[in-house]
Short mmCIF file of C-alpha atoms in Angstrom, two decimals:
data_model
loop_
_atom_site.label_atom_id
_atom_site.label_comp_id
_atom_site.label_asym_id
_atom_site.label_seq_id
_atom_site.Cartn_x
_atom_site.Cartn_y
_atom_site.Cartn_z
CA MET S 1 -26.12 27.14 -27.85
CA ALA S 2 -24.98 26.12 -24.53
CA GLN S 3 -26.25 22.83 -23.05
CA SER S 4 -27.93 21.58 -20.12
CA PRO S 5 -26.69 19.21 -17.63
CA GLU S 6 -29.96 17.49 -17.57
CA ARG S 7 -29.51 16.71 -21.28
CA VAL S 8 -26.19 15.80 -21.92
CA PRO S 9 -23.24 14.09 -20.77
CA TRP S 10 -22.08 16.41 -17.78
CA PRO S 11 -19.34 15.90 -15.30
CA SER S 12 -20.76 15.20 -11.86
CA ALA S 13 -19.76 17.56 -9.00
CA ARG S 14 -15.99 17.37 -8.03
CA GLY S 15 -13.40 18.68 -6.51
CA CYS S 16 -9.38 18.40 -6.78
CA HIS S 17 -10.03 16.97 -10.26
CA GLU S 18 -7.61 17.42 -13.08
CA SER S 19 -8.52 19.63 -16.31
CA VAL S 20 -6.13 20.67 -19.32
CA VAL S 21 -7.07 22.91 -21.79
CA VAL S 22 -5.50 21.66 -25.30
CA GLU S 23 -6.50 24.29 -28.36
CA ASP S 24 -10.15 24.89 -28.38
CA LYS S 25 -10.81 22.19 -26.09
CA MET S 26 -11.03 21.74 -21.87
CA PHE S 27 -10.46 18.05 -20.64
CA VAL S 28 -11.40 17.02 -17.25
CA TRP S 29 -11.30 13.52 -15.63
CA GLY S 30 -10.79 12.40 -11.71
CA GLY S 31 -11.33 14.06 -8.54
CA GLY S 32 -12.97 13.41 -5.34
CA ALA S 33 -16.88 13.92 -4.08
CA ALA S 34 -16.14 14.88 -0.48
CA SER S 35 -19.86 15.57 -0.20
CA LEU S 36 -20.85 11.66 -0.43
CA SER S 37 -18.73 10.98 2.59
CA GLY S 38 -18.52 11.80 6.42
CA TYR S 39 -15.61 13.74 8.08
CA GLY S 40 -12.79 10.97 8.98
CA MET S 41 -13.88 8.62 6.17
CA ALA S 42 -12.57 8.47 2.87
CA VAL S 43 -13.29 10.42 0.12
CA PRO S 44 -14.49 8.54 -2.63
CA CYS S 45 -12.85 9.00 -5.85
CA LEU S 46 -14.32 9.23 -9.57
CA SER S 47 -13.87 6.43 -11.72
CA ARG S 48 -10.58 6.39 -13.68
CA LEU S 49 -12.66 5.84 -16.79
CA ASP S 50 -14.69 9.33 -16.16
CA LEU S 51 -13.21 11.86 -19.57
CA PHE S 52 -14.96 14.53 -20.34
CA SER S 53 -14.22 17.02 -22.65
CA VAL S 54 -15.72 20.66 -23.72
CA ASN S 55 -15.36 22.36 -26.76
CA MET S 56 -15.50 25.86 -25.45
CA LEU S 57 -16.18 27.36 -29.30
CA SER S 58 -19.61 25.21 -29.63
CA GLU S 59 -20.17 24.83 -25.97
CA GLU S 60 -20.64 21.29 -26.03
CA TRP S 61 -19.83 18.53 -23.81
CA ASN S 62 -18.50 14.77 -25.13
CA SER S 63 -18.14 12.07 -22.56
CA HIS S 64 -15.19 9.54 -23.74
CA THR S 65 -14.18 6.05 -22.87
CA ALA S 66 -10.48 5.82 -23.04
CA ASN S 67 -9.22 3.28 -25.51
CA SER S 68 -6.52 1.55 -23.11
CA SER S 69 -6.31 -0.41 -19.93
CA GLU S 70 -3.40 1.51 -18.38
CA THR S 71 -5.49 4.36 -17.37
CA PRO S 72 -4.51 6.59 -14.16
CA PRO S 73 -6.11 5.02 -11.25
CA PRO S 74 -9.32 6.94 -9.54
CA CYS S 75 -7.58 9.71 -7.44
CA TYR S 76 -7.69 12.93 -6.88
CA GLY S 77 -4.72 15.79 -6.30
CA ALA S 78 -2.85 14.86 -9.24
CA ALA S 79 -0.99 17.26 -11.44
CA ALA S 80 -1.80 17.42 -14.98
CA THR S 81 -0.40 19.34 -18.20
CA TYR S 82 0.03 18.61 -21.76
CA ILE S 83 2.94 18.88 -24.50
CA GLY S 84 1.95 18.31 -28.26
CA ASN S 85 -0.93 15.77 -28.78
CA LYS S 86 -0.39 14.41 -25.31
CA ILE S 87 -1.79 15.11 -22.01
CA TYR S 88 0.31 14.05 -18.97
CA SER S 89 -0.82 13.01 -15.38
CA HIS S 90 1.47 12.55 -12.10
CA GLY S 91 0.81 11.47 -8.93
CA GLY S 92 -2.49 11.62 -6.94
CA VAL S 93 -4.19 9.82 -4.04
CA ILE S 94 -6.56 7.01 -4.16
CA ARG S 95 -7.94 6.76 -0.90
CA TRP S 96 -7.98 9.94 1.75
CA THR S 97 -9.05 9.45 5.36
CA HIS S 98 -8.51 12.37 7.09
CA SER S 99 -7.17 10.02 9.73
CA ALA S 100 -4.07 8.08 11.18
CA GLN S 101 -5.06 5.07 8.38
CA PRO S 102 -2.52 4.56 5.58
CA ASP S 103 -3.48 6.76 2.51
CA GLU S 104 -2.47 5.43 -1.05
CA PHE S 105 -0.55 7.82 -3.15
CA VAL S 106 0.25 7.48 -6.84
CA SER S 107 3.96 7.83 -7.67
CA ASP S 108 3.30 6.61 -11.79
CA LEU S 109 3.28 9.13 -14.76
CA TYR S 110 0.53 8.47 -17.56
CA GLU S 111 0.17 9.65 -20.60
CA MET S 112 -2.79 10.14 -23.25
CA ILE S 113 -2.39 10.71 -26.83
CA ILE S 114 -5.34 12.86 -27.30
CA ASP S 115 -6.12 11.80 -31.19
CA GLU S 116 -6.72 8.28 -29.85
CA MET S 117 -7.89 8.96 -26.65
CA ARG S 118 -5.81 6.29 -25.42
CA TRP S 119 -3.82 6.17 -21.91
CA ARG S 120 -0.67 4.30 -21.05
CA LYS S 121 1.63 4.36 -18.19
CA VAL S 122 5.28 5.64 -19.15
CA GLU S 123 7.99 3.51 -18.48
CA ILE S 124 10.35 5.41 -15.95
CA ARG S 125 14.26 5.04 -16.40
CA GLY S 126 15.97 5.40 -13.10
CA ILE S 127 14.79 7.30 -10.37
CA LYS S 128 11.03 8.70 -10.21
CA PRO S 129 9.47 11.13 -7.63
CA THR S 130 7.72 9.60 -4.39
CA GLY S 131 3.70 9.18 -4.58
CA ARG S 132 2.16 12.54 -4.00
CA CYS S 133 -0.86 14.77 -4.11
CA GLY S 134 -1.27 18.56 -4.46
CA ALA S 135 1.74 18.79 -6.61
CA ALA S 136 2.06 21.43 -9.61
CA MET S 137 3.53 20.36 -13.15
CA CYS S 138 3.75 22.37 -16.22
CA SER S 139 5.77 22.05 -19.59
CA VAL S 140 8.59 24.35 -20.53
CA ASP S 141 10.56 23.58 -23.62
CA GLY S 142 9.02 20.24 -24.53
CA LYS S 143 9.65 18.91 -20.98
CA LEU S 144 7.61 18.66 -17.70
CA LEU S 145 8.55 20.62 -14.54
CA LEU S 146 6.86 19.01 -11.21
CA MET S 147 7.16 20.82 -8.15
CA GLY S 148 6.28 20.22 -4.35
CA GLY S 149 3.30 18.28 -3.31
CA TYR S 150 2.52 15.94 0.08
CA GLY S 151 2.62 12.47 0.68
CA PRO S 152 5.10 10.07 2.03
CA LEU S 153 8.38 11.45 2.75
CA PRO S 154 11.13 9.52 1.01
CA SER S 155 13.13 7.15 2.75
CA GLU S 156 16.42 8.00 0.90
CA ARG S 157 16.89 11.25 -0.36
CA LYS S 158 16.13 11.80 -4.18
CA HIS S 159 16.67 15.61 -4.65
CA PRO S 160 19.65 17.04 -3.00
CA GLN S 161 18.34 20.15 -2.37
CA ALA S 162 14.89 19.54 -1.38
CA GLU S 163 13.05 20.58 1.85
CA TYR S 164 10.73 18.57 3.59
CA LYS S 165 8.30 19.17 6.60
CA GLU S 166 6.47 16.22 8.19
CA ASN S 167 3.03 16.01 9.08
CA THR S 168 3.10 16.32 13.03
CA TYR S 169 -0.57 14.02 13.10
CA ILE S 170 0.32 11.41 10.52
CA ARG S 171 3.94 10.53 11.15
CA GLY S 172 5.84 9.60 7.55
CA ASN S 173 3.82 12.07 5.64
CA GLY S 174 4.79 15.44 4.67
CA TRP S 175 5.19 18.63 2.05
CA ASN S 176 7.99 18.81 -0.11
CA ASN S 177 9.63 21.39 -2.08
CA GLU S 178 11.21 18.98 -4.88
CA LEU S 179 11.87 20.09 -8.11
CA PHE S 180 11.93 17.60 -11.40
CA GLU S 181 12.09 17.77 -14.85
CA PHE S 182 10.77 15.21 -17.09
CA ASP S 183 12.47 14.33 -20.52
CA PRO S 184 9.89 12.60 -22.69
CA GLN S 185 12.36 11.54 -25.32
CA LYS S 186 14.81 10.06 -22.54
CA GLY S 187 11.77 8.75 -20.45
CA CYS S 188 13.30 9.76 -17.51
CA TRP S 189 13.17 12.22 -14.17
CA SER S 190 16.06 14.38 -13.16
CA PRO S 191 16.23 16.79 -10.17
CA VAL S 192 16.49 20.27 -10.93
CA CYS S 193 18.89 22.16 -8.70
CA VAL S 194 18.44 25.88 -8.48
CA ALA S 195 20.82 28.66 -7.00
CA GLY S 196 19.95 30.77 -4.42
CA SER S 197 16.51 30.92 -2.33
CA LYS S 198 13.28 28.87 -3.21
CA PRO S 199 9.68 28.27 -2.29
CA SER S 200 9.13 26.18 0.80
CA PRO S 201 7.43 23.00 1.03
CA ARG S 202 3.93 23.08 0.02
CA ARG S 203 0.66 21.57 -1.68
CA GLY S 204 -2.16 22.81 -3.60
CA HIS S 205 -0.04 25.64 -5.55
CA THR S 206 0.09 26.60 -9.04
CA LEU S 207 3.17 26.03 -11.57
CA THR S 208 2.49 28.19 -15.01
CA ALA S 209 4.75 28.45 -17.66
CA VAL S 210 4.77 31.74 -19.25
CA ASP S 211 7.15 31.34 -22.15
CA GLU S 212 9.59 28.48 -23.15
CA LYS S 213 12.18 29.00 -20.29
CA LYS S 214 10.21 30.46 -17.21
CA ALA S 215 7.29 29.28 -15.20
CA VAL S 216 5.94 31.00 -12.04
CA LEU S 217 4.59 29.32 -9.07
CA PHE S 218 1.81 31.10 -6.30
CA GLY S 219 0.49 30.30 -3.33
CA GLY S 220 -0.35 26.97 -1.61
CA PHE S 221 -0.38 25.63 2.14
CA ASN S 222 2.32 24.46 3.57
CA GLY S 223 0.79 22.53 6.61
CA ASP S 224 0.59 25.46 8.89
CA LYS S 225 -1.21 28.31 6.68
CA GLU S 226 -2.55 28.96 2.95
CA LEU S 227 0.21 30.66 1.20
CA ASN S 228 0.04 33.75 -1.50
CA ASP S 229 3.91 34.33 -2.41
CA LEU S 230 4.91 34.41 -6.01
CA TRP S 231 7.92 33.24 -7.52
CA LEU S 232 9.68 32.84 -11.01
CA LEU S 233 11.46 29.96 -12.15
CA ASP S 234 14.28 30.54 -14.90
CA VAL S 235 14.59 27.20 -16.09
CA GLU S 236 17.60 28.33 -18.48
CA ARG S 237 19.32 29.95 -15.65
CA LYS S 238 17.81 27.36 -12.93
CA ALA S 239 17.13 30.19 -10.25
CA TRP S 240 14.11 30.94 -8.62
CA THR S 241 13.18 34.72 -8.17
CA HIS S 242 10.85 35.74 -5.01
CA ILE S 243 8.21 38.88 -6.09
CA THR S 244 7.67 41.18 -4.11
CA PRO S 245 3.89 42.85 -3.65
CA SER S 246 4.68 46.42 -5.59
CA SER S 247 1.27 47.33 -4.59
CA PRO S 248 -1.48 46.77 -1.91
CA LEU S 249 -3.52 45.22 -4.45
CA TRP S 250 -2.45 41.33 -4.18
CA PRO S 251 -4.37 38.22 -4.02
CA GLN S 252 -5.30 36.72 -0.49
CA PRO S 253 -3.56 33.68 0.77
CA ARG S 254 -5.36 30.17 -1.09
CA VAL S 255 -4.69 26.72 -1.90
CA HIS S 256 -6.33 24.60 -4.77
CA HIS S 257 -6.77 27.73 -6.83
CA THR S 258 -6.10 27.45 -10.62
CA VAL S 259 -4.43 30.14 -13.11
#
């Protein structure tokens, strides 16, 4: 029997949260509640201990207390996925003001062992992507792929092929199309260089694995408009392919959607 929000642990209303499906469970945490603030004010982020799961077979929700002091900070717009028995979360923004005031972006990568409900901050060797929100992340062939996002533009180029688009209203912040790969075995990020054309800088898009060698990217926002372009990434060949519409039936431009 389906549960009622009034009688059981139930996630509060939120947007730009993280959601990951692992087998028959969906995990939900983070996000912001813009309805609690006025325009031009900081959007409140929900507690970092705010973690829920729903069993999609029994339709039962549960709330969890993460068994660790290294939980991700309360933020929204983070990117999340999973590999095996671990959930990964990267980035997000702690404070969003809709103004020229400094925003607080997260650059760390966190992993949670599902069976133990224990978070830890991953120690990174070498370079790591700058703090950002609205990036997209998926797992392909046992590794994480992170693409794009919005945040502080890097003072030193970390990706040899990346393009950046500065926000004309908030100097120093902007959109990027960086593509990074994280190897959990080595504990390091590395830039992925691809041949030919590639998606433009953006945030709020989706990146979804379709098999062990490929992922698809759709939509997002590039600072000027919402997008509805579709790209196929071949990880093995290290190449993007732009897929053009073959019929009038095509999704409208959108941002912060799901796949």
